[in-house]
C-alpha cells in the first residue's frame, strides 16, 4: 500500500511501528526461523543417520540403500545419459495428465452446473466412478489403447478427473446465490454469471483441485509406468525391484519426491501469481 | 406527478414439490415519479417476491407491472436493484465493482467510467477506488453498492432490506446517506424493510402487507413536521410515534 499516505482516514493509514510491535514482529520472525531450522535439522539428521547406520553395517545397504550410493547411482545414470531421459518421460506424462485432468475436470464441472438435467443424469455415474479404485482399470486401458505413454496418460486422467469435477462443482455450489442474483439484476446472462461470479469466486476450490491433482497425477503416472512402460521413474522403480537393485529404487523415489515437490510449488506459485494480480495476496508464508 | 411504477392485480404462486406457496394476493398500487415508497410486512409475506416482480426478474402468476406505462419483460434497465448485503466482489477493486453493471450490460464506455469516477468523488469513495472491498467499512461498502446500482443510470431504485445487514448505528448513518443520494439523483425508490421506523423515516408513503399470502393491508401517506426532511431528523417529529403505533398494530406481530 504505497499510496496509503493520501488517505485521510486514520484507520487506513499505517502508523509508525511501535517498539512493542517491532518486538512482536521480531518474535514472529524468530519463530518462523526456528520452524525452518528444525525442518532442515530433521532432514539432515535422517540422512546422516541413514548413512552412518549403513556404513556401520547395522542396516544392510543392499536392502535399504544409503545416501552416498544414491548419489553414486545418480552419477551413473547421468553418465549413461539416461538420467534426464527417465525424469523427462515421467514429468512430461505427469504434466500432460495433470493439465488434461484439470482442464477437462473444470469444463465438465461447468457443464454439470450449466445443465441441471445433465447433472442429475450423471450423478449416479459420478458416485460409482468416484468410489471405484481407478487403478483396477489399468489393464483395460492397456488392452484398449496399447502399452505406451497414451495409456499412462489415460490412467492419470482416470485417477484425477472425477476428483477435479467434484471439487470444482463443490466450489460452484458454495457461491452465494445472492451474488448470482446480483448479476441477473443487471440483466446478465448465464454465461456472464459463469465468468463474472462463478469462476472467480470458486478460484480457491479450483486451486485446491489443482493441489490434489498434482499428487494424483503422480500416482497415475507411476502406476501406469509400473504396468506398461519402457522408460521413466516408475519403470526404474519396477526394474530396480525386479533385479534387486535397491539403490536404483531409492534413487528414483528420491527424484520423484523432489519433482513432485517442485510441481506442487509451481501450483502455489500460480495461485500467488493470480492473487497478486488481483492484489489480494494476504498470505505471506506459503504453507507446505 | 407521472406514475412510474404501476402494479396491478399481481398474484404470485410458487410451485414446489411439497405443494403450492401462495406468496402474493392481488397487489395493486402506484408509485409516482420521485417518490420514496416503503413496503413493510412480516417476514415471508412476499416482499422480496414483489420487488423481483417489479424488476422483471420474476414473472407474476397473474397481473402485470407497468414501468413508465410499458409492461416490463425481463430485468429492466429502468430499475436498479440493491440487495441486503453489498455483495461487492472481493476480487475486484471498488472502481471495478461499481462498473460491474455497465460491464454486464456491455455499455462500459469511457463516459460510463467517467460517471462512475464522478459518483465516487461526489460520495467520498474516490480515494478508495483502487482498494479492495475488505479495506472499506460497512457503511462505505453499502455506499459503493449504491453507486454500482446507480452507474447504469436506472430511474427506479429497488432496495430489498438494503440496510438490515448493518449494525444499528451504521444503519442510521447509511439511511441518512443513501436517502440524500437518492434525493439528489432524483430517483424514484421502493424500499422493502421490516423495520417500521426505517420505513416511516425515509418514505413519502408506506405500504403495509399482511402475513402470507401478502395482501395489501393499508397505504399510509407519511406527513411529518420536521424542519429538514432527512431520516434522522424525521425520527424526532411528533407524528412519528403515531405512525409507528398504527403500523405496528397492522403488522399484527405475535411472538
Ligand atoms: N423460489 C421460490 N420457490 C418457492 N417458494 C419461494 C421461492 N421464493 C420465495 N418463496 C416463498 O415465498 C414466500 C415469500 O418469500 P419472500 O418474497 O422472500 O418473502 P419476504 O421477502 O417478505 O421475507 C416465502 O414463504 C418463501 O418461502
Ligand atoms: Mg426478503
Coordinates of C-alpha atoms and ligand atoms in Angstrom, one line a residue:
Chain A
X1 CA 0.0 0.0 0.0
X2 CA 2.3 2.7 -1.2
X3 CA -0.5 5.3 -1.7
X4 CA -1.9 4.9 1.8
X5 CA -0.4 8.3 2.7
X6 CA -3.1 10.1 0.7
X7 CA -5.9 8.6 2.6
X8 CA -7.2 10.9 5.3
X9 CA -9.0 8.2 7.4
X10 CA -6.8 7.3 10.3
X11 CA -7.8 3.6 10.3
X12 CA -6.4 3.1 6.8
X13 CA -3.0 4.8 7.3
X14 CA -0.1 2.7 8.6
X15 CA 1.3 4.3 11.7
X16 CA 5.0 4.2 12.6
X17 CA 5.9 0.9 14.1
X18 CA 5.9 1.0 17.9
X19 CA 8.5 -0.7 20.0
X20 CA 6.1 -3.4 21.1
X21 CA 5.0 -4.1 17.6
X22 CA 8.7 -4.3 16.4
X23 CA 9.2 -6.8 19.3
X24 CA 6.2 -8.8 18.1
X25 CA 7.4 -8.9 14.5
X26 CA 10.8 -10.0 15.7
X27 CA 9.3 -12.8 17.6
X28 CA 7.3 -13.9 14.6
X29 CA 10.5 -13.9 12.5
X30 CA 12.4 -15.9 15.1
X31 CA 9.5 -18.4 15.3
X32 CA 9.5 -18.9 11.6
X33 CA 13.3 -19.3 11.5
X34 CA 13.0 -21.8 14.3
X35 CA 10.5 -23.9 12.4
X36 CA 12.6 -23.8 9.2
X37 CA 15.8 -24.7 11.1
X38 CA 14.1 -27.7 12.8
X39 CA 12.8 -28.9 9.5
X40 CA 16.2 -28.8 8.0
X41 CA 17.8 -30.4 11.0
X42 CA 15.4 -33.4 10.9
X43 CA 16.2 -33.9 7.2
X44 CA 20.0 -33.7 7.8
X45 CA 19.8 -36.0 10.8
X46 CA 17.9 -38.6 8.9
X47 CA 20.3 -38.6 6.0
X48 CA 23.3 -38.7 8.2
X49 CA 21.9 -41.4 10.4
X50 CA 20.9 -43.5 7.4
X51 CA 24.4 -43.2 6.0
X52 CA 26.1 -44.0 9.3
X53 CA 24.0 -47.0 10.1
X54 CA 24.7 -48.4 6.7
X55 CA 28.4 -47.8 7.0
X56 CA 28.5 -49.4 10.4
X57 CA 26.7 -52.4 8.9
X58 CA 23.8 -52.1 11.4
X59 CA 21.4 -51.9 8.5
X60 CA 22.1 -53.7 5.2
X61 CA 22.6 -51.2 2.4
X62 CA 21.8 -53.9 -0.1
X63 CA 18.2 -53.7 1.2
X64 CA 18.0 -50.2 2.4
X65 CA 20.4 -48.5 0.1
X66 CA 22.2 -45.4 1.5
X67 CA 22.6 -41.7 0.7
X68 CA 26.2 -42.0 -0.8
X69 CA 25.0 -44.9 -3.0
X70 CA 22.0 -42.8 -4.2
X71 CA 24.3 -40.0 -5.2
X72 CA 26.6 -42.5 -6.9
X73 CA 23.6 -44.0 -8.8
X74 CA 22.5 -40.6 -9.9
X75 CA 26.0 -40.1 -11.3
X76 CA 26.0 -43.4 -13.1
X77 CA 22.6 -42.7 -14.6
X78 CA 23.9 -39.3 -15.7
X79 CA 27.0 -40.7 -17.3
X80 CA 24.9 -43.3 -19.2
X81 CA 23.0 -40.3 -20.5
X82 CA 19.6 -41.7 -19.3
X83 CA 19.0 -39.7 -16.1
X84 CA 17.2 -36.8 -17.7
X85 CA 15.5 -39.1 -20.2
X86 CA 13.8 -41.0 -17.5
X87 CA 13.0 -37.9 -15.5
X88 CA 11.7 -36.2 -18.6
X89 CA 9.5 -39.0 -19.7
X90 CA 7.8 -39.2 -16.3
X91 CA 7.5 -35.4 -15.9
X92 CA 6.0 -34.9 -19.4
X93 CA 3.5 -37.7 -18.8
X94 CA 2.6 -36.2 -15.4
X95 CA 2.2 -32.6 -16.7
X96 CA 0.1 -33.7 -19.7
X97 CA -2.1 -35.8 -17.4
X98 CA -2.3 -33.0 -14.9
X99 CA -3.2 -30.3 -17.4
X100 CA -5.7 -32.5 -19.2
X101 CA -7.3 -33.7 -15.9
X102 CA -7.6 -30.1 -14.7
X103 CA -9.0 -28.6 -17.9
X104 CA -11.3 -31.4 -18.6
X105 CA -12.4 -31.5 -15.0
X106 CA -13.2 -27.8 -14.9
X107 CA -15.1 -28.0 -18.2
X108 CA -17.1 -31.0 -17.1
X109 CA -17.9 -29.2 -13.8
X110 CA -19.1 -26.2 -15.8
X111 CA -21.3 -28.4 -18.0
X112 CA -22.8 -30.0 -14.9
X113 CA -23.6 -26.6 -13.4
X114 CA -24.9 -25.3 -16.7
X115 CA -27.5 -28.1 -17.2
X116 CA -29.4 -29.3 -14.2
X117 CA -30.7 -32.2 -16.3
X118 CA -27.2 -33.3 -17.3
X119 CA -26.1 -33.1 -13.7
X120 CA -29.0 -35.2 -12.4
X121 CA -28.4 -37.8 -15.1
X122 CA -24.7 -38.0 -14.3
X123 CA -25.0 -38.2 -10.6
X124 CA -25.1 -42.0 -10.0
X125 CA -22.3 -42.5 -12.6
X126 CA -20.1 -40.0 -10.8
X127 CA -20.8 -41.6 -7.5
X128 CA -19.8 -45.0 -8.8
X129 CA -16.8 -43.8 -10.7
X130 CA -15.6 -41.8 -7.7
X131 CA -15.7 -44.8 -5.4
X132 CA -14.2 -47.2 -7.9
X133 CA -10.4 -47.7 -7.5
X134 CA -9.4 -46.5 -10.9
X135 CA -6.2 -48.5 -10.8
X136 CA -8.3 -51.5 -11.5
X137 CA -8.9 -50.1 -14.9
X138 CA -5.2 -50.1 -15.8
X139 CA -5.2 -53.5 -17.7
X140 CA -8.4 -52.4 -19.5
X141 CA -6.7 -49.3 -20.8
X142 CA -3.6 -51.3 -21.9
X143 CA -5.8 -53.7 -23.9
X144 CA -7.8 -50.8 -25.4
X145 CA -5.0 -48.3 -26.1
X146 CA -1.9 -50.4 -26.2
X147 CA 1.1 -50.3 -23.8
X148 CA 2.5 -46.9 -24.2
X149 CA 2.6 -43.3 -23.0
X150 CA -1.0 -42.7 -24.0
X151 CA -2.3 -45.5 -21.8
X152 CA -0.3 -43.9 -18.9
X153 CA -1.8 -40.5 -19.5
X154 CA -5.3 -42.0 -19.7
X155 CA -4.6 -43.8 -16.4
X156 CA -3.7 -40.4 -14.9
X157 CA -6.8 -38.8 -16.2
X158 CA -8.9 -41.6 -14.8
X159 CA -7.5 -41.0 -11.4
X160 CA -7.7 -37.3 -11.3
X161 CA -10.7 -36.3 -13.4
X162 CA -13.6 -37.2 -11.1
X163 CA -12.0 -35.6 -8.1
X164 CA -11.4 -32.4 -10.0
X165 CA -15.0 -32.4 -11.2
X166 CA -16.4 -32.9 -7.7
X167 CA -14.1 -30.4 -6.1
X168 CA -14.8 -27.6 -8.6
X169 CA -18.5 -28.3 -8.7
X170 CA -18.5 -28.1 -4.9
X171 CA -16.8 -24.7 -5.3
X172 CA -19.6 -23.6 -7.7
X173 CA -22.3 -24.7 -5.3
X174 CA -20.7 -22.7 -2.5
X175 CA -21.1 -19.4 -4.3
X176 CA -23.6 -17.1 -2.7
X177 CA -26.9 -17.3 -4.6
X178 CA -27.4 -13.5 -4.0
X179 CA -24.2 -12.8 -5.9
X180 CA -25.7 -14.6 -8.8
X181 CA -28.9 -12.7 -8.4
X182 CA -26.9 -9.5 -8.5
X183 CA -25.7 -10.4 -12.0
X184 CA -29.2 -11.1 -13.0
X185 CA -30.5 -7.8 -11.7
X186 CA -28.2 -6.1 -14.3
X187 CA -29.7 -8.4 -17.0
X188 CA -26.7 -10.7 -17.0
X189 CA -26.8 -13.9 -18.9
X190 CA -25.9 -17.4 -17.6
X191 CA -22.5 -17.1 -19.4
X192 CA -21.9 -13.9 -17.6
X193 CA -22.8 -15.4 -14.2
X194 CA -20.1 -18.0 -15.0
X195 CA -17.4 -15.6 -16.0
X196 CA -18.1 -12.7 -13.6
X197 CA -19.0 -14.6 -10.5
X198 CA -18.7 -18.4 -10.5
X199 CA -15.2 -18.8 -11.8
X200 CA -13.5 -16.0 -9.8
X201 CA -15.5 -16.9 -6.7
X202 CA -14.5 -20.5 -6.8
X203 CA -10.9 -19.8 -7.6
X204 CA -9.9 -21.2 -4.1
X205 CA -11.7 -24.5 -4.9
X206 CA -10.0 -24.7 -8.3
X207 CA -6.6 -24.2 -6.8
X208 CA -7.5 -26.8 -4.2
X209 CA -8.4 -29.2 -7.0
X210 CA -5.0 -28.4 -8.7
X211 CA -3.2 -29.2 -5.5
X212 CA -5.0 -32.5 -5.1
X213 CA -4.4 -33.2 -8.7
X214 CA -0.6 -32.8 -8.5
X215 CA -0.4 -35.8 -6.2
X216 CA -3.0 -37.8 -8.1
X217 CA -1.2 -37.2 -11.4
X218 CA 2.0 -38.7 -10.0
X219 CA 0.1 -41.7 -8.7
X220 CA -1.5 -42.2 -12.1
X221 CA 1.8 -41.9 -14.0
X222 CA 3.7 -44.2 -11.7
X223 CA 1.0 -46.8 -11.7
X224 CA 0.9 -46.5 -15.5
X225 CA 4.6 -46.9 -15.8
X226 CA 4.6 -49.9 -13.4
X227 CA 2.1 -51.6 -15.8
X228 CA 3.4 -50.7 -19.2
X229 CA 6.4 -48.6 -19.7
X230 CA 9.9 -49.0 -21.0
X231 CA 11.1 -45.7 -19.6
X232 CA 10.5 -43.3 -16.7
X233 CA 11.0 -43.2 -13.0
X234 CA 8.2 -45.7 -12.4
X235 CA 9.9 -48.1 -14.8
X236 CA 13.2 -47.6 -13.0
X237 CA 11.5 -48.5 -9.7
X238 CA 9.9 -51.6 -11.0
X239 CA 13.0 -52.7 -12.9
X240 CA 15.2 -52.0 -9.8
X241 CA 12.9 -54.0 -7.7
X242 CA 12.9 -57.0 -10.1
X243 CA 16.7 -57.1 -10.3
X244 CA 17.1 -56.3 -6.6
X245 CA 18.9 -53.0 -7.2
X246 CA 17.5 -51.1 -4.2
X247 CA 19.9 -48.3 -5.0
X248 CA 18.1 -47.7 -8.2
X249 CA 14.7 -47.9 -6.5
X250 CA 15.6 -45.5 -3.7
X251 CA 17.2 -43.1 -6.2
X252 CA 14.1 -43.0 -8.3
X253 CA 11.9 -42.4 -5.2
X254 CA 14.1 -39.5 -4.1
X255 CA 14.0 -37.9 -7.5
X256 CA 10.2 -38.5 -7.7
X257 CA 9.8 -36.7 -4.3
X258 CA 11.8 -33.7 -5.5
X259 CA 9.9 -33.5 -8.8
X260 CA 6.5 -33.7 -7.1
X261 CA 7.5 -31.0 -4.6
X262 CA 8.6 -28.7 -7.5
X263 CA 5.3 -29.2 -9.3
X264 CA 3.4 -28.5 -6.1
X265 CA 5.3 -25.3 -5.6
X266 CA 4.5 -24.5 -9.2
X267 CA 0.8 -24.6 -8.3
X268 CA 1.4 -22.5 -5.2
X269 CA 3.3 -20.0 -7.4
X270 CA 0.5 -19.9 -9.8
X271 CA -2.0 -19.3 -7.0
X272 CA 0.1 -16.4 -5.6
X273 CA 0.6 -15.0 -9.1
X274 CA -3.2 -14.8 -9.7
X275 CA -3.9 -13.5 -6.3
X276 CA -1.2 -10.9 -6.6
X277 CA -2.5 -9.8 -10.0
X278 CA -5.8 -9.2 -8.2
X279 CA -4.0 -7.5 -5.4
X280 CA -5.4 -9.9 -2.8
X281 CA -2.2 -11.5 -1.6
X282 CA -2.5 -11.6 2.2
X283 CA -0.8 -14.8 2.9
X284 CA 2.9 -14.2 3.0
X285 CA 4.2 -17.6 4.0
X286 CA 3.1 -20.5 1.9
X287 CA 2.2 -23.5 3.9
X288 CA 4.0 -26.6 2.7
Chain B
X1 CA -47.0 13.6 -10.9
X2 CA -46.3 10.9 -13.5
X3 CA -46.9 7.3 -12.5
X4 CA -43.6 5.4 -12.8
X5 CA -44.5 2.0 -11.3
X6 CA -48.0 0.6 -11.7
X7 CA -48.6 -2.7 -10.0
X8 CA -52.0 -4.0 -11.0
X9 CA -53.6 -7.2 -9.5
X10 CA -50.4 -9.0 -9.1
X11 CA -50.7 -12.6 -7.9
X12 CA -47.8 -14.9 -7.3
X13 CA -47.9 -18.6 -6.6
X14 CA -44.7 -20.6 -6.3
X15 CA -44.8 -24.3 -7.4
X16 CA -42.7 -26.7 -5.3
X17 CA -42.7 -30.5 -4.9
X18 CA -44.3 -30.0 -1.5
X19 CA -47.2 -28.0 -2.9
X20 CA -48.0 -24.5 -3.9
X21 CA -47.0 -21.4 -2.0
X22 CA -49.3 -18.5 -2.5
X23 CA -46.9 -15.6 -1.9
X24 CA -48.8 -12.5 -3.2
X25 CA -52.5 -12.0 -3.4
X26 CA -53.9 -9.3 -5.7
X27 CA -51.5 -6.5 -5.1
X28 CA -52.1 -3.1 -6.7
X29 CA -50.5 0.2 -6.1
X30 CA -48.9 3.1 -8.0
X31 CA -45.6 4.9 -7.3
X32 CA -45.1 8.3 -8.8
X33 CA -42.0 10.0 -10.1
X34 CA -39.6 11.0 -7.4
X35 CA -41.5 9.2 -4.7
X36 CA -39.9 7.2 -1.9
X37 CA -42.2 4.3 -1.0
X38 CA -41.5 1.7 1.6
X39 CA -43.1 -1.8 1.8
X40 CA -43.3 -3.3 5.2
X41 CA -44.6 -6.7 6.2
X42 CA -43.8 -9.7 8.3
X43 CA -41.0 -11.9 7.1
X44 CA -42.0 -14.4 4.5
X45 CA -45.0 -12.3 3.3
X46 CA -43.7 -11.9 -0.2
X47 CA -41.8 -8.6 -0.1
X48 CA -38.8 -9.8 -2.0
X49 CA -41.0 -11.6 -4.4
X50 CA -42.9 -8.3 -5.1
X51 CA -39.6 -6.4 -5.7
X52 CA -38.4 -9.2 -8.0
X53 CA -41.6 -9.0 -10.0
X54 CA -41.3 -5.2 -10.3
X55 CA -37.8 -5.5 -11.5
X56 CA -38.7 -8.1 -14.1
X57 CA -36.6 -10.9 -12.5
X58 CA -39.7 -12.9 -11.8
X59 CA -43.0 -13.2 -13.8
X60 CA -46.1 -12.9 -11.8
X61 CA -48.6 -15.7 -12.0
X62 CA -51.2 -13.2 -13.0
X63 CA -51.5 -9.4 -13.1
X64 CA -49.0 -7.0 -14.5
X65 CA -46.4 -4.3 -13.8
X66 CA -46.0 -1.2 -15.9
X67 CA -42.8 0.9 -15.7
X68 CA -43.4 4.3 -17.3
X69 CA -46.6 2.9 -18.8
X70 CA -44.8 0.0 -20.5
X71 CA -45.1 -3.7 -19.5
X72 CA -41.7 -4.9 -18.4
X73 CA -40.3 -8.1 -19.7
X74 CA -37.1 -9.4 -18.2
X75 CA -34.8 -7.4 -16.0
X76 CA -35.3 -3.8 -17.0
X77 CA -32.6 -1.1 -17.4
X78 CA -35.1 1.3 -15.8
X79 CA -34.7 -0.4 -12.5
X80 CA -31.7 -0.8 -10.2
X81 CA -31.7 -3.4 -7.5
X82 CA -30.0 -3.2 -4.2
X83 CA -29.7 -6.4 -2.1
X84 CA -29.5 -6.9 1.6
X85 CA -25.7 -7.4 1.6
X86 CA -23.4 -5.3 -0.5
X87 CA -22.1 -8.3 -2.4
X88 CA -19.1 -6.4 -3.6
X89 CA -16.8 -8.9 -5.3
X90 CA -13.7 -9.2 -3.1
X91 CA -11.5 -9.9 -6.2
X92 CA -12.4 -6.6 -7.8
X93 CA -11.3 -3.1 -6.8
X94 CA -14.0 -0.6 -5.8
X95 CA -13.9 1.0 -9.2
X96 CA -14.2 -2.3 -11.0
X97 CA -17.0 -3.3 -8.6
X98 CA -19.1 -0.2 -9.3
X99 CA -18.5 -0.8 -13.1
X100 CA -20.0 -4.3 -12.8
X101 CA -23.4 -3.2 -14.1
X102 CA -22.3 -1.4 -17.2
X103 CA -19.8 -4.2 -17.8
X104 CA -22.6 -6.8 -17.8
X105 CA -24.8 -4.6 -19.9
X106 CA -21.9 -4.1 -22.3
X107 CA -22.1 -0.3 -22.0
X108 CA -18.7 0.2 -20.4
X109 CA -17.9 3.3 -22.3
X110 CA -15.3 6.0 -21.3
X111 CA -18.3 8.1 -20.3
X112 CA -19.7 5.4 -18.1
X113 CA -16.3 5.2 -16.4
X114 CA -16.1 8.9 -16.0
X115 CA -19.6 8.8 -14.5
X116 CA -18.5 6.1 -12.0
X117 CA -15.5 8.1 -11.0
X118 CA -17.7 11.2 -10.5
X119 CA -20.0 9.3 -8.3
X120 CA -17.1 8.0 -6.3
X121 CA -15.8 11.6 -6.0
X122 CA -19.2 13.1 -5.0
X123 CA -19.8 10.4 -2.4
X124 CA -16.4 10.2 -0.8
X125 CA -15.0 7.0 -2.2
X126 CA -12.6 8.3 -4.8
X127 CA -9.5 7.7 -2.7
X128 CA -10.7 4.1 -2.3
X129 CA -11.3 3.4 -6.0
X130 CA -8.2 1.1 -6.2
X131 CA -8.8 -0.5 -2.9
X132 CA -10.5 -3.9 -2.3
X133 CA -13.8 -4.2 -0.5
X134 CA -12.3 -5.7 2.6
X135 CA -10.5 -2.5 3.2
X136 CA -13.7 -0.5 3.5
X137 CA -16.1 -0.1 6.4
X138 CA -19.6 -1.5 6.3
X139 CA -21.1 2.0 5.6
X140 CA -18.7 2.7 2.8
X141 CA -19.3 -0.7 1.2
X142 CA -23.0 0.0 1.2
X143 CA -22.4 3.3 -0.5
X144 CA -20.2 1.6 -3.1
X145 CA -23.1 -0.9 -3.7
X146 CA -25.4 2.0 -4.2
X147 CA -23.0 3.6 -6.7
X148 CA -22.8 0.3 -8.5
X149 CA -26.6 0.4 -8.8
X150 CA -26.6 4.0 -10.0
X151 CA -23.9 3.8 -12.7
X152 CA -26.1 2.1 -15.3
X153 CA -28.5 5.0 -14.7
X154 CA -31.7 3.4 -13.6
X155 CA -34.6 5.7 -12.9
X156 CA -36.2 3.4 -10.3
X157 CA -34.3 2.0 -7.4
X158 CA -35.5 -1.2 -5.7
X159 CA -33.9 -1.7 -2.2
X160 CA -34.5 -5.1 -0.7
X161 CA -33.8 -4.8 3.0
X162 CA -30.7 -3.0 1.8
X163 CA -29.7 -1.9 5.3
X164 CA -30.6 -4.8 7.5
X165 CA -27.2 -6.4 7.5
X166 CA -25.7 -3.3 9.1
X167 CA -25.5 -2.7 12.9
X168 CA -27.9 -0.1 14.3
X169 CA -25.6 3.0 14.4
X170 CA -24.2 2.4 11.0
X171 CA -27.6 1.7 9.7
X172 CA -28.9 5.1 10.9
X173 CA -25.9 6.8 9.2
X174 CA -26.3 4.8 6.0
X175 CA -30.1 5.5 5.9
X176 CA -29.3 9.2 6.0
X177 CA -26.5 8.8 3.5
X178 CA -28.4 6.8 0.9
X179 CA -31.6 8.8 1.3
X180 CA -29.8 12.0 0.5
X181 CA -28.1 10.4 -2.5
X182 CA -31.3 9.1 -3.9
X183 CA -33.0 12.5 -3.4
X184 CA -30.1 14.3 -5.0
X185 CA -30.0 12.0 -8.0
X186 CA -33.8 12.4 -8.3
X187 CA -34.6 8.8 -8.4
X188 CA -37.9 7.0 -7.6
X189 CA -37.3 4.5 -4.9
X190 CA -39.1 1.5 -3.4
X191 CA -37.6 0.2 -0.2
X192 CA -38.6 -3.2 1.3
X193 CA -37.9 -3.4 5.0
X194 CA -39.3 -5.0 8.2
X195 CA -38.0 -2.0 10.2
X196 CA -41.1 0.2 10.8
X197 CA -39.0 3.2 11.9
X198 CA -36.8 3.0 8.9
X199 CA -39.9 2.9 6.7
X200 CA -41.5 5.9 8.3
X201 CA -38.4 8.0 8.5
X202 CA -37.4 7.5 4.8
X203 CA -40.7 7.4 2.9
X204 CA -43.4 9.5 1.4
X205 CA -45.7 6.5 1.7
X206 CA -45.6 3.2 3.5
X207 CA -47.3 0.1 2.1
X208 CA -48.3 -2.5 4.7
X209 CA -48.6 -6.1 3.6
X210 CA -50.3 -8.9 5.6
X211 CA -49.0 -12.3 6.5
X212 CA -48.6 -14.7 3.6
X213 CA -50.2 -14.6 1.2
X214 CA -49.2 -11.0 1.1
X215 CA -52.2 -8.8 0.8
X216 CA -52.2 -5.0 0.7
X217 CA -53.4 -4.0 4.1
X218 CA -53.0 -0.3 4.2
X219 CA -51.1 2.6 2.5
X220 CA -50.0 5.4 4.7
X221 CA -49.2 8.9 3.5
X222 CA -46.4 10.0 5.7
X223 CA -46.5 13.6 6.7
X224 CA -44.1 14.7 9.3
X225 CA -43.5 18.1 10.6
X226 CA -39.8 18.5 10.8
X227 CA -37.6 21.3 9.5
X228 CA -35.3 19.3 7.3
X229 CA -36.7 16.2 5.7
X230 CA -34.0 13.7 6.4
X231 CA -34.5 10.3 8.0
X232 CA -32.7 11.1 11.2
X233 CA -34.4 14.4 12.0
X234 CA -37.8 12.8 11.0
X235 CA -37.5 10.4 13.8
X236 CA -37.9 13.4 16.2
X237 CA -41.2 14.5 14.6
X238 CA -44.2 14.4 16.9
X239 CA -46.3 12.4 14.3
X240 CA -43.6 9.7 14.1
X241 CA -44.9 7.7 17.1
X242 CA -48.5 7.8 15.9
X243 CA -47.5 6.2 12.5
X244 CA -45.3 3.7 14.3
X245 CA -48.1 2.5 16.6
X246 CA -50.6 2.3 13.8
X247 CA -48.3 0.3 11.5
X248 CA -47.2 -1.9 14.4
X249 CA -50.8 -2.8 15.0
X250 CA -51.4 -3.5 11.4
X251 CA -48.4 -5.8 11.2
X252 CA -50.1 -7.9 13.9
X253 CA -46.9 -9.5 15.1
X254 CA -47.2 -12.4 17.5
X255 CA -44.3 -13.8 19.3
Ligands
LIG1 N1 -38.2 -19.7 -5.5 C1 -39.1 -20.0 -4.6 N2 -39.8 -21.2 -4.6 C2 -40.7 -21.5 -3.7 N3 -41.1 -20.7 -2.7 C3 -40.5 -19.5 -2.6 C4 -39.5 -19.1 -3.5 N4 -39.1 -17.8 -3.2 C5 -39.8 -17.5 -2.1 N5 -40.6 -18.5 -1.7 C6 -41.6 -18.4 -0.6 O1 -42.5 -17.3 -0.8 C7 -42.7 -16.7 0.4 C8 -42.3 -15.2 0.3 O2 -40.9 -15.1 0.1 P1 -40.2 -13.7 0.1 O3 -40.7 -12.9 -1.0 O4 -38.8 -14.0 0.1 O5 -40.6 -13.1 1.5 P2 -40.0 -11.8 2.3 O6 -39.0 -11.1 1.4 O7 -41.2 -11.0 2.6 O8 -39.4 -12.4 3.6 C9 -41.9 -17.4 1.5 O9 -42.8 -18.2 2.2 C10 -40.9 -18.2 0.7 O10 -40.6 -19.4 1.4
LIG2 MG1 -37.0 -10.9 1.7

